[in-house]
Amino acid sequence: MNKSRFHSLAVVILIVAGALLYGHTLSFPFVFDDHIYLVDNPLVKDGHSFVFNGDFVAFATLSKRLGLDPDISTNMILRPVTYLTFYINYVVGGMNPRGFRAVNIAIHCANAVLLFLVLLHLLSGSRKSGSLTAASEGFIAFLAALLFLVHPLQTESVTYIVQRFTSLSAFFFLATILAYLIAYSAASKLTAAFFRWTSIAGLIVGMLTKESLFAVPFVLVVLDWLVMGIPLKIVLRRTIPYFLCLPIIPALILATSWAQHSGNASVAAALNITNPYADPNYQYHYALTQLSAVLSYLQLILVPAGLNLDWEYPLSKSLMQMRVIGSVMTIAGIVGGAWFWYYRRQEDARRSLFFASVLCYFVTLADSSSVIPLPDLMVEHRCYIATIGALTALACCVDLLRTWCAERHAARWLVPACAGVWILALMAATVARNEVWRSEIANWTDAAAKSPKKFRPLMNLGVAYVEHGKPKEGMACFRKALQIEPSLIGGYENLATMENTTGNFAEALLVSQVGLKYAPQSCKLHFNKAVAYNGLGQTEKSIEWFKKAIALSPTHKQSHLALGVIYTNLKQYDDALKHYKIAASLPTFREFDSQLRFNIAQIERLVQERAGPPMAMSRP
């Protein structure tokens, strides 16, 4: 088979395999952060959000002022390109997971194709390409791309809709590299200039997709120098425009931090922009922990067992811990061993690609697994781009074994056959892993079983049970979560809500009071306490606590609605109308707006009837 036919066939196989693997997930529901950042996020449904509503400073704190997760505004400022694709999805098909997930699957397939093309360009365009046969070039490129496509570790970046952040950033990561390679191998100056500027534009757009693309200039240096065989001085000169793009991400982070801290900017605040912990040592502990996490990711790439949406990962607190020392030694051993193997035959393209891929694995993890503290110690989608380096290095090793067998006529088809079985096993594992994403109950049951000492899986499992009409099971999960973490505010809020919902007002009052000892500023607990008092027939106390909830959060729509109802029942229509109108002006809970407008019209009618007939109005 000639090269062009092989390349076309490979691309078709990658697309078809991706569609077959993930096509059945289209109808799976939204899960976890999909609700926070998409379904319940009014900002992503408003096109004005992409110009920050005309006021950057106000937009940086808007989600917090709306009673939403404060990270939403930060996210939309730092990753506007991804949110724009979410907005287009919403405009075209509404909040239907099928459309969102179809785009995710298409991006993942495109990434596999791009990886295949990047590796072909690297190996065929390298000054060391004479050391490899055309068969090796095609085998390495196709095997790495296929492994990337079918690996079960990727499910979190594909099936988990909101993690389009990761897969789309990988698209621009690979597209930037491919355009760069084409630019410097083009025969025409015009073609070279076009692809060079396309590459730079891809990097800029990618940086506005997710912060992961900060690594691209360093990856380009590694690939151009080690694999392509270009002298380092020339490589550094070529990549100057890419390094000049690096301030984009820090500038956005600093500007957002400045806006969120009332004009007070600091590097420390910017580095901790997504860090929810008050512990001043968390950044140091996080960095130590990531030395182990990068090896855990590598272990999952090699043996994808025990995949988990919410990992229970130990926090390292000392450089002298054996876990940390062992991780440092292992990382040094991996990098040192890869360098030594490359150094012995630097003219070998396969060894060069292997060493470069090992370096790229660690470089591409640096944005999330280094000194910038993130809330979760280990999350599978963080290594989506890093798997490119790890799996490419693995493909190089498999090809070395394949050529060794072929040269000795020792079952030359044994290695390709074993690789085929390996691919099929990974595909089966991916299908099995995707089944966990079929429902939130299945996903969180799996996570709770694998992270038994972590409260978050139990909290989310409880919410899933409640949403599926199983309040008793949900409340049991909330109680278990509170046993693990007695000061868990969300646990008290959820449990109090469900006690009120099921009519256990006395128990709801008790839960709210206990929770308020830990969180005296919790608007939700004040609200639930007010609801409990109302359910117990203590109207005056109920009004008092609803007002306290509003004092803590003036935009708490449910409290305004509740007061509107209570004042209506008390026939205090002016007060009822005031709270109903405030509720109507708030952007959340839009599903209640039609009923709310009806209530306002009814109250206005009652007010008018009490005041007498309206004055006649003349027509112009």
Coordinates of C-alpha atoms in Angstrom, one line a residue:
M1 CA 0.0 0.0 0.0
N2 CA 1.4 3.4 -1.0
K3 CA 1.8 6.2 1.5
S4 CA -1.1 8.4 0.5
R5 CA -3.5 5.4 0.6
F6 CA -2.2 4.4 4.0
H7 CA -2.6 7.9 5.4
S8 CA -6.1 8.2 4.1
L9 CA -7.1 4.8 5.5
A10 CA -5.5 5.7 8.8
V11 CA -7.6 8.9 9.1
V12 CA -10.8 7.1 8.2
I13 CA -10.1 4.4 10.8
L14 CA -9.4 7.0 13.5
I15 CA -12.7 8.8 12.8
V16 CA -14.8 5.7 12.5
A17 CA -13.3 4.2 15.7
G18 CA -13.9 7.4 17.6
A19 CA -17.5 7.5 16.5
L20 CA -18.1 3.9 17.4
L21 CA -16.5 4.2 20.8
Y22 CA -18.3 7.3 21.9
G23 CA -21.5 7.5 19.7
H24 CA -23.6 5.7 22.3
T25 CA -22.8 8.4 24.9
L26 CA -24.7 11.1 23.0
S27 CA -27.8 10.8 25.2
F28 CA -26.0 10.5 28.5
P29 CA -27.0 13.3 30.9
F30 CA -25.1 16.4 32.2
V31 CA -23.1 15.5 35.3
F32 CA -21.3 17.3 38.1
D33 CA -19.7 20.6 36.9
D34 CA -21.8 20.5 33.7
H35 CA -24.6 21.9 35.9
I36 CA -22.4 24.6 37.5
Y37 CA -20.7 25.9 34.4
L38 CA -23.4 25.2 31.8
V39 CA -26.9 24.2 32.7
D40 CA -27.3 26.5 35.7
N41 CA -25.0 29.2 34.4
P42 CA -27.1 32.1 33.0
L43 CA -23.9 33.9 31.8
V44 CA -23.1 31.2 29.2
K45 CA -26.6 31.6 27.7
D46 CA -26.1 35.4 27.2
G47 CA -24.0 36.6 24.3
H48 CA -23.1 39.8 26.1
S49 CA -21.0 37.8 28.5
F50 CA -18.3 37.5 25.7
V51 CA -17.7 41.2 25.9
F52 CA -17.9 41.0 29.7
N53 CA -21.2 43.0 29.6
G54 CA -19.2 46.1 28.8
D55 CA -17.6 46.2 32.2
F56 CA -14.6 43.9 32.9
V57 CA -14.3 44.8 36.6
A58 CA -18.0 44.2 37.3
F59 CA -18.0 41.0 35.2
A60 CA -15.1 39.5 37.2
T61 CA -17.3 39.4 40.3
L62 CA -20.7 39.0 38.6
S63 CA -21.1 35.3 39.3
K64 CA -20.4 35.8 43.0
R65 CA -22.9 38.6 43.2
L66 CA -25.5 36.4 41.5
G67 CA -25.1 33.7 44.1
L68 CA -23.3 31.4 41.6
D69 CA -19.9 29.7 42.0
P70 CA -17.4 32.6 42.0
D71 CA -15.1 30.6 39.7
I72 CA -17.6 31.0 36.8
S73 CA -16.6 34.6 36.1
T74 CA -12.9 33.7 36.4
N75 CA -13.4 30.7 34.0
M76 CA -15.2 32.8 31.4
I77 CA -12.6 35.4 31.4
L78 CA -9.7 33.0 31.1
R79 CA -11.4 30.6 28.7
P80 CA -13.7 32.6 26.4
V81 CA -13.1 30.5 23.3
T82 CA -14.4 27.3 24.9
Y83 CA -17.4 29.1 26.4
L84 CA -18.1 30.6 22.9
T85 CA -18.4 27.0 21.6
F86 CA -20.8 26.2 24.5
Y87 CA -22.8 29.3 23.7
I88 CA -23.1 28.3 20.0
N89 CA -24.2 24.8 21.1
Y90 CA -26.8 26.4 23.3
V91 CA -28.1 28.7 20.5
V92 CA -28.3 25.9 18.0
G93 CA -29.8 23.1 20.1
G94 CA -30.6 24.5 23.6
M95 CA -29.4 22.7 26.7
N96 CA -29.5 19.3 25.1
P97 CA -26.5 17.1 26.0
R98 CA -26.6 15.4 22.6
G99 CA -25.3 18.5 20.7
F100 CA -22.7 19.3 23.3
R101 CA -21.4 15.7 23.4
A102 CA -21.4 15.4 19.6
V103 CA -19.0 18.3 19.4
N104 CA -16.8 16.8 22.1
I105 CA -16.6 13.5 20.2
A106 CA -15.8 15.3 17.0
I107 CA -13.0 17.3 18.7
H108 CA -11.5 14.1 20.2
C109 CA -11.5 12.4 16.7
A110 CA -9.9 15.5 15.2
N111 CA -7.2 15.5 17.9
A112 CA -6.3 11.9 17.0
V113 CA -6.1 12.8 13.3
L114 CA -4.0 15.9 14.1
L115 CA -1.6 13.8 16.3
F116 CA -1.2 11.3 13.4
L117 CA -0.3 14.1 11.0
V118 CA 2.0 15.8 13.5
L119 CA 4.0 12.6 14.0
L120 CA 4.2 12.0 10.3
H121 CA 5.6 15.5 9.7
L122 CA 8.0 15.1 12.5
L123 CA 9.4 11.8 11.4
S124 CA 9.4 12.3 7.7
G125 CA 10.6 15.9 7.8
S126 CA 13.4 15.2 10.4
R127 CA 17.0 15.6 9.3
K128 CA 17.4 12.2 11.0
S129 CA 14.6 10.6 8.9
G130 CA 17.1 8.4 7.1
S131 CA 17.4 6.3 10.2
L132 CA 13.8 5.2 10.0
T133 CA 11.9 3.2 7.3
A134 CA 8.6 4.5 5.9
A135 CA 7.0 1.6 7.7
S136 CA 8.3 2.8 11.1
E137 CA 7.2 6.3 10.4
G138 CA 3.6 5.2 9.6
F139 CA 3.5 2.6 12.4
I140 CA 4.6 5.0 15.2
A141 CA 2.3 7.8 14.0
F142 CA -0.8 5.5 13.6
L143 CA -0.2 3.5 16.8
A144 CA 0.3 6.6 18.9
A145 CA -2.8 8.3 17.4
L146 CA -4.9 5.1 17.8
L147 CA -3.8 4.7 21.4
F148 CA -4.6 8.3 22.1
L149 CA -8.1 7.8 20.6
V150 CA -9.2 4.6 22.3
H151 CA -7.5 5.0 25.7
P152 CA -10.1 4.9 28.6
L153 CA -8.3 7.6 30.4
Q154 CA -9.6 10.1 27.8
T155 CA -13.3 9.4 28.7
E156 CA -13.3 12.2 31.3
S157 CA -12.2 14.7 28.6
V158 CA -14.8 13.6 26.0
T159 CA -17.9 12.2 27.8
Y160 CA -17.7 14.8 30.5
I161 CA -19.1 17.7 28.6
V162 CA -17.6 20.6 30.5
Q163 CA -14.1 19.2 30.0
R164 CA -14.2 20.4 26.4
F165 CA -11.8 22.9 28.0
T166 CA -9.2 20.2 27.8
S167 CA -10.0 18.5 24.5
L168 CA -10.4 21.8 22.6
S169 CA -7.1 23.1 24.0
A170 CA -5.5 19.9 22.8
F171 CA -6.9 20.6 19.4
F172 CA -5.2 24.1 19.2
F173 CA -2.1 22.6 20.8
L174 CA -1.7 20.0 18.0
A175 CA -2.9 22.4 15.3
T176 CA -0.3 25.0 16.3
I177 CA 2.5 22.4 16.2
L178 CA 1.3 21.0 12.8
A179 CA 1.1 24.5 11.2
Y180 CA 4.6 25.3 12.6
L181 CA 6.0 22.1 11.0
I182 CA 4.3 22.8 7.7
A183 CA 5.5 26.4 7.7
Y184 CA 9.2 25.4 8.1
S185 CA 9.0 22.6 5.5
A186 CA 7.1 24.5 2.8
A187 CA 8.7 25.2 -0.5
S188 CA 6.9 28.4 -1.1
K189 CA 7.6 31.6 0.9
L190 CA 3.9 32.5 0.7
T191 CA 2.8 29.1 2.0
A192 CA 5.4 29.3 4.8
A193 CA 4.2 32.7 5.9
F194 CA 0.6 31.6 5.8
F195 CA 1.2 28.6 8.0
R196 CA 3.5 30.5 10.3
W197 CA 0.9 33.1 11.0
T198 CA -1.8 30.4 11.2
S199 CA 0.3 28.7 13.9
I200 CA 0.7 31.8 15.9
A201 CA -3.0 32.6 15.7
G202 CA -3.8 29.0 16.7
L203 CA -1.6 29.5 19.8
I204 CA -3.3 32.8 20.8
V205 CA -6.8 31.3 20.3
G206 CA -5.7 28.2 22.2
M207 CA -4.4 30.3 25.1
L208 CA -8.0 31.7 25.4
T209 CA -9.3 28.1 25.4
K210 CA -7.4 26.8 28.4
E211 CA -4.1 27.7 30.1
S212 CA -2.5 24.4 29.0
L213 CA -1.1 26.1 25.9
F214 CA 1.4 28.0 28.0
A215 CA 3.6 24.9 27.3
V216 CA 3.5 25.2 23.5
P217 CA 6.6 27.3 22.9
F218 CA 8.7 25.0 25.1
V219 CA 7.3 21.9 23.3
L220 CA 8.2 23.5 19.9
V221 CA 11.8 24.0 21.0
V222 CA 12.0 20.4 22.2
L223 CA 10.5 19.0 19.0
D224 CA 12.3 21.2 16.5
W225 CA 15.7 20.8 18.2
L226 CA 15.7 17.1 19.3
V227 CA 13.5 15.5 16.6
M228 CA 13.8 17.7 13.6
G229 CA 17.5 18.2 14.2
I230 CA 17.5 22.0 13.8
P231 CA 20.4 23.8 15.6
L232 CA 19.2 25.3 18.9
K233 CA 20.1 28.9 18.0
I234 CA 17.9 28.7 14.9
V235 CA 15.1 27.0 16.8
L236 CA 15.1 29.8 19.5
R237 CA 15.0 32.4 16.8
R238 CA 12.1 30.7 15.1
T239 CA 10.1 30.4 18.3
I240 CA 10.5 34.1 19.4
P241 CA 7.0 35.0 18.3
Y242 CA 5.6 32.1 20.3
F243 CA 7.5 33.1 23.4
L244 CA 6.2 36.6 23.0
C245 CA 2.7 35.2 23.4
L246 CA 3.4 33.8 26.8
P247 CA 2.4 37.0 28.8
I248 CA -1.2 36.6 27.5
I249 CA -2.2 34.0 30.2
P250 CA -0.4 35.7 33.2
A251 CA -1.8 39.1 32.1
L252 CA -5.4 37.7 32.0
I253 CA -5.0 36.0 35.4
L254 CA -3.5 39.2 37.0
A255 CA -6.2 41.4 35.5
T256 CA -8.9 39.1 36.8
S257 CA -7.3 38.9 40.2
W258 CA -7.0 42.6 40.3
A259 CA -10.6 43.1 39.5
Q260 CA -11.7 40.6 42.1
H261 CA -9.6 42.1 44.8
S262 CA -10.9 45.7 44.4
G263 CA -7.9 46.9 42.4
N264 CA -5.3 45.3 44.6
A265 CA -3.1 43.0 42.4
S266 CA -0.4 40.7 43.7
V267 CA 1.4 37.7 42.2
A268 CA 0.5 35.6 45.2
A269 CA -3.3 36.4 44.8
A270 CA -3.0 35.6 41.1
L271 CA -1.3 32.3 41.6
N272 CA -4.1 31.3 44.1
I273 CA -6.9 32.6 41.9
T274 CA -8.7 29.2 41.9
N275 CA -7.3 28.0 45.3
P276 CA -10.3 27.8 47.8
Y277 CA -8.1 26.9 50.8
A278 CA -7.0 29.4 53.4
D279 CA -4.0 27.3 54.4
P280 CA -0.9 29.4 53.5
N281 CA 1.1 26.3 53.1
Y282 CA -1.2 24.7 50.6
Q283 CA 0.7 25.9 47.6
Y284 CA 3.9 24.3 48.8
H285 CA 2.1 21.1 49.8
Y286 CA 0.3 21.0 46.4
A287 CA 3.6 21.3 44.6
L288 CA 5.1 18.4 46.6
T289 CA 2.0 16.3 46.0
Q290 CA 2.2 16.8 42.2
L291 CA 5.6 15.1 42.1
S292 CA 3.7 11.9 42.9
A293 CA 0.6 12.8 40.9
V294 CA 2.5 13.0 37.6
L295 CA 3.7 9.4 38.2
S296 CA 0.2 8.3 39.1
Y297 CA -1.0 9.7 35.8
L298 CA 1.7 7.8 34.0
Q299 CA 0.7 4.6 35.8
L300 CA -2.9 5.1 34.6
I301 CA -1.7 5.6 31.1
L302 CA 0.2 2.3 31.2
V303 CA -2.5 0.4 33.2
P304 CA -5.8 2.3 33.1
A305 CA -7.4 0.5 36.2
G306 CA -9.4 2.2 38.9
L307 CA -10.4 5.3 37.0
N308 CA -12.3 7.7 39.2
L309 CA -14.2 10.9 38.7
D310 CA -13.2 12.1 42.2
W311 CA -9.8 10.8 43.4
E312 CA -9.0 10.5 47.1
Y313 CA -5.3 11.4 46.8
P314 CA -3.0 12.0 49.8
L315 CA -1.5 15.4 50.4
S316 CA 2.3 15.5 50.8
K317 CA 3.5 18.0 53.4
S318 CA 7.2 17.5 53.6
L319 CA 10.0 17.2 51.1
M320 CA 11.5 14.5 53.3
Q321 CA 8.5 12.1 53.0
M322 CA 9.5 8.9 51.3
R323 CA 6.7 9.3 48.8
V324 CA 8.1 12.6 47.7
I325 CA 11.8 11.4 47.7
G326 CA 10.8 8.3 45.7
S327 CA 8.8 10.4 43.2
V328 CA 11.8 12.7 42.6
M329 CA 14.1 9.8 42.1
T330 CA 11.7 8.1 39.7
I331 CA 11.2 11.2 37.6
A332 CA 14.9 11.8 37.5
G333 CA 15.4 8.1 36.5
I334 CA 12.8 8.3 33.7
V335 CA 14.2 11.5 32.2
G336 CA 17.8 10.4 32.8
G337 CA 17.2 7.0 31.2
A338 CA 15.4 8.5 28.2
W339 CA 18.3 11.0 27.7
F340 CA 20.9 8.3 28.0
W341 CA 19.1 6.1 25.4
Y342 CA 18.9 9.1 23.1
Y343 CA 22.5 10.2 23.7
R344 CA 23.9 6.9 22.6
R345 CA 22.5 7.4 19.1
Q346 CA 21.5 11.0 18.6
E347 CA 21.1 10.6 14.9
D348 CA 18.3 8.0 15.4
A349 CA 14.9 9.7 14.8
R350 CA 13.0 7.2 16.9
R351 CA 15.2 7.7 19.9
S352 CA 15.1 11.4 19.5
L353 CA 11.3 11.3 19.3
F354 CA 11.2 9.0 22.4
F355 CA 13.3 11.5 24.5
A356 CA 11.4 14.5 23.2
S357 CA 8.1 12.8 24.0
V358 CA 9.2 12.0 27.6
L359 CA 10.2 15.7 28.1
C360 CA 6.9 16.8 26.6
Y361 CA 4.9 14.6 29.0
F362 CA 6.3 16.4 32.0
V363 CA 6.3 19.9 30.3
T364 CA 2.6 19.6 29.4
L365 CA 1.7 18.7 32.9
A366 CA 3.5 21.6 34.4
D367 CA 0.6 24.1 34.2
S368 CA -1.6 22.0 36.5
S369 CA 0.9 19.9 38.3
S370 CA 3.5 22.3 39.7
V371 CA 3.4 25.4 41.8
I372 CA 0.0 26.8 40.8
P373 CA -2.4 25.3 43.4
L374 CA -5.7 23.9 42.2
P375 CA -8.6 22.6 44.4
D376 CA -8.2 18.9 43.4
L377 CA -4.9 17.1 43.9
M378 CA -5.4 14.6 41.0
V379 CA -7.9 14.8 38.1
E380 CA -7.8 12.5 35.1
H381 CA -8.6 15.1 32.4
R382 CA -5.5 17.1 33.3
C383 CA -3.3 14.5 31.6
Y384 CA -5.3 14.5 28.3
I385 CA -2.5 16.5 26.5
A386 CA 0.2 14.8 28.4
T387 CA -0.9 11.4 27.1
I388 CA 0.3 12.5 23.7
G389 CA 3.9 12.5 24.9
A390 CA 3.5 9.3 27.0
L391 CA 1.8 7.3 24.2
T392 CA 4.1 8.5 21.5
A393 CA 7.1 7.4 23.6
L394 CA 5.3 4.0 24.1
A395 CA 4.7 3.7 20.3
C396 CA 8.4 4.3 19.7
C397 CA 9.2 1.4 22.0
V398 CA 6.7 -0.9 20.3
D399 CA 8.2 0.0 16.9
L400 CA 11.7 -0.7 18.2
L401 CA 10.5 -4.2 19.2
R402 CA 8.7 -4.6 15.9
T403 CA 11.7 -3.8 13.8
W404 CA 14.0 -6.0 16.0
C405 CA 11.7 -9.0 15.4
A406 CA 11.4 -8.2 11.7
E407 CA 15.2 -8.0 11.3
R408 CA 15.6 -11.4 12.8
H409 CA 12.6 -12.9 11.0
A410 CA 11.3 -13.8 14.5
A411 CA 7.5 -13.8 14.1
R412 CA 7.4 -10.4 12.4
W413 CA 3.6 -10.2 12.8
L414 CA 3.8 -11.0 16.5
V415 CA 4.3 -7.4 17.7
P416 CA 1.6 -5.8 15.4
A417 CA -0.8 -8.6 16.5
C418 CA -0.1 -8.0 20.2
A419 CA -0.6 -4.2 19.5
G420 CA -3.9 -5.0 17.9
V421 CA -5.0 -7.1 20.9
W422 CA -3.9 -4.2 23.2
I423 CA -6.0 -1.7 21.2
L424 CA -9.0 -3.9 21.4
A425 CA -8.6 -4.3 25.2
L426 CA -8.4 -0.5 25.6
M427 CA -11.5 -0.1 23.4
A428 CA -13.4 -2.6 25.6
A429 CA -12.2 -0.7 28.7
T430 CA -13.3 2.6 27.2
V431 CA -16.8 1.2 26.5
A432 CA -17.0 -0.1 30.1
R433 CA -15.8 3.2 31.6
N434 CA -18.3 5.1 29.5
E435 CA -21.1 3.1 31.0
V436 CA -20.3 4.8 34.4
W437 CA -21.2 8.1 32.7
R438 CA -24.7 6.8 31.7
S439 CA -26.2 8.3 34.9
E440 CA -25.1 10.5 37.7
I441 CA -26.1 7.8 40.2
A442 CA -23.8 5.3 38.5
N443 CA -20.9 7.8 38.3
W444 CA -21.1 8.9 41.9
T445 CA -21.7 5.4 43.3
D446 CA -18.5 4.4 41.5
A447 CA -16.6 7.4 42.9
A448 CA -17.9 6.9 46.4
A449 CA -16.8 3.3 46.4
K450 CA -13.3 4.2 45.2
S451 CA -13.0 7.3 47.5
P452 CA -14.6 6.1 50.7
K453 CA -13.0 8.8 52.9
K454 CA -14.0 11.7 50.7
F455 CA -17.2 13.5 51.3
R456 CA -17.7 15.0 47.8
P457 CA -18.7 11.8 46.0
L458 CA -21.3 11.2 48.8
M459 CA -22.7 14.7 48.5
N460 CA -23.0 14.5 44.7
L461 CA -24.5 11.0 45.0
G462 CA -27.1 12.4 47.4
V463 CA -28.0 15.2 45.0
A464 CA -28.3 12.6 42.2
Y465 CA -30.6 10.4 44.3
V466 CA -32.8 13.5 45.2
E467 CA -33.0 14.5 41.5
H468 CA -34.1 11.0 40.6
G469 CA -36.9 11.0 43.2
K470 CA -35.1 9.1 46.0
P471 CA -35.0 11.5 48.9
K472 CA -34.4 8.9 51.6
E473 CA -31.3 7.6 49.8
G474 CA -30.1 11.2 49.2
M475 CA -30.5 12.2 52.8
A476 CA -28.6 9.1 53.9
C477 CA -25.7 10.2 51.7
F478 CA -25.7 13.7 53.2
R479 CA -25.6 12.2 56.7
K480 CA -22.6 10.0 55.7
A481 CA -20.8 13.0 54.3
L482 CA -21.3 14.9 57.5
Q483 CA -19.9 11.9 59.5
I484 CA -16.7 12.3 57.3
E485 CA -16.6 16.1 57.6
P486 CA -18.7 17.4 60.5
S487 CA -18.1 21.0 59.5
L488 CA -19.3 20.5 55.9
I489 CA -21.6 23.4 55.2
G490 CA -23.1 22.0 52.0
G491 CA -24.1 18.9 53.9
Y492 CA -26.1 20.8 56.4
E493 CA -27.6 23.0 53.7
N494 CA -28.7 20.0 51.6
L495 CA -29.9 18.0 54.5
A496 CA -31.9 20.9 55.9
T497 CA -33.4 21.5 52.4
M498 CA -34.5 17.8 52.2
E499 CA -35.9 17.8 55.7
N500 CA -38.0 20.8 54.8
T501 CA -39.0 19.3 51.5
T502 CA -40.2 16.1 53.1
G503 CA -42.1 18.0 55.8
N504 CA -39.8 17.3 58.7
F505 CA -39.7 20.9 59.8
A506 CA -38.5 20.3 63.3
E507 CA -35.6 18.3 62.1
A508 CA -34.9 20.9 59.4
L509 CA -34.8 23.6 62.1
L510 CA -32.4 21.5 64.2
V511 CA -30.1 20.8 61.2
S512 CA -30.1 24.5 60.2
Q513 CA -29.2 25.5 63.8
V514 CA -26.3 23.1 64.0
G515 CA -25.0 24.2 60.6
L516 CA -25.2 27.8 61.5
K517 CA -22.7 27.2 64.3
Y518 CA -20.1 26.3 61.6
A519 CA -21.3 28.9 59.0
P520 CA -23.1 31.8 60.6
Q521 CA -23.0 33.6 57.2
S522 CA -24.7 30.9 55.2
C523 CA -27.7 32.4 53.4
K524 CA -29.0 28.9 52.5
L525 CA -29.1 27.8 56.2
H526 CA -30.9 31.1 57.1
F527 CA -33.4 30.4 54.3
N528 CA -33.9 26.8 55.5
K529 CA -34.4 27.9 59.0
A530 CA -37.0 30.4 57.8
V531 CA -38.8 27.7 55.8
A532 CA -38.8 25.4 58.9
Y533 CA -40.3 28.2 61.0
N534 CA -43.0 28.8 58.4
G535 CA -43.7 25.1 58.3
L536 CA -44.1 25.0 62.0
G537 CA -46.6 27.9 61.8
Q538 CA -44.3 30.5 63.3
T539 CA -44.8 33.2 60.6
E540 CA -43.2 36.1 62.4
K541 CA -40.0 34.2 63.0
S542 CA -40.1 32.9 59.4
I543 CA -40.3 36.5 58.1
E544 CA -37.4 37.5 60.4
W545 CA -35.1 34.7 59.1
F546 CA -36.0 35.3 55.4
K547 CA -35.0 38.9 55.9
K548 CA -31.7 37.8 57.5
A549 CA -31.1 35.6 54.4
I550 CA -31.7 38.5 52.1
A551 CA -29.4 40.7 54.3
L552 CA -26.7 38.2 53.7
S553 CA -27.5 37.8 50.0
P554 CA -29.7 40.5 48.5
T555 CA -30.0 38.5 45.2
H556 CA -31.3 35.4 46.9
K557 CA -34.4 35.0 44.7
Q558 CA -36.0 32.2 46.7
S559 CA -36.2 34.3 49.9
H560 CA -37.8 37.2 48.0
L561 CA -40.3 34.7 46.4
A562 CA -41.1 33.2 49.9
L563 CA -41.7 36.7 51.4
G564 CA -43.9 37.5 48.4
V565 CA -46.0 34.5 49.2
I566 CA -46.2 35.1 52.9
Y567 CA -47.1 38.8 52.5
T568 CA -49.7 37.9 50.0
N569 CA -51.3 35.5 52.4
L570 CA -51.2 38.2 55.1
K571 CA -52.8 40.6 52.5
Q572 CA -49.8 42.9 52.9
Y573 CA -49.8 43.5 49.1
D574 CA -47.4 46.4 48.9
D575 CA -44.7 44.3 50.7
A576 CA -45.5 41.3 48.6
L577 CA -45.3 43.3 45.3
K578 CA -41.9 44.7 46.4
H579 CA -40.4 41.3 46.9
Y580 CA -42.0 39.8 43.8
K581 CA -40.6 42.6 41.6
I582 CA -37.1 42.1 43.1
A583 CA -37.3 38.4 42.4
A584 CA -38.4 39.1 38.8
S585 CA -35.4 41.3 38.3
L586 CA -32.9 38.6 39.2
P587 CA -31.5 36.5 36.4
T588 CA -31.5 33.0 38.1
F589 CA -34.3 30.4 38.2
R590 CA -35.8 31.6 34.9
E591 CA -38.1 28.5 34.8
F592 CA -40.2 30.3 37.4
D593 CA -40.5 33.6 35.6
S594 CA -43.8 33.0 33.8
Q595 CA -45.5 32.1 37.1
L596 CA -43.8 35.0 38.8
R597 CA -45.1 37.4 36.2
F598 CA -48.6 36.0 36.7
N599 CA -48.2 36.5 40.5
I600 CA -47.1 40.1 40.0
A601 CA -50.1 40.8 37.7
Q602 CA -52.4 39.4 40.3
I603 CA -51.0 41.4 43.2
E604 CA -51.1 44.6 41.1
R605 CA -54.7 43.9 40.3
L606 CA -55.4 43.4 44.0
V607 CA -53.6 46.7 44.9
Q608 CA -55.5 48.5 42.2
E609 CA -58.8 47.1 43.5
R610 CA -58.0 48.3 47.0
A611 CA -57.0 51.7 45.7
G612 CA -60.1 52.2 43.5
P613 CA -60.6 52.3 39.8
P614 CA -57.6 53.6 37.7
M615 CA -57.8 56.9 36.0
A616 CA -59.0 56.9 32.4
M617 CA -56.2 57.3 29.8
S618 CA -56.7 59.3 26.6
R619 CA -55.5 57.9 23.3
P620 CA -53.2 60.1 21.3

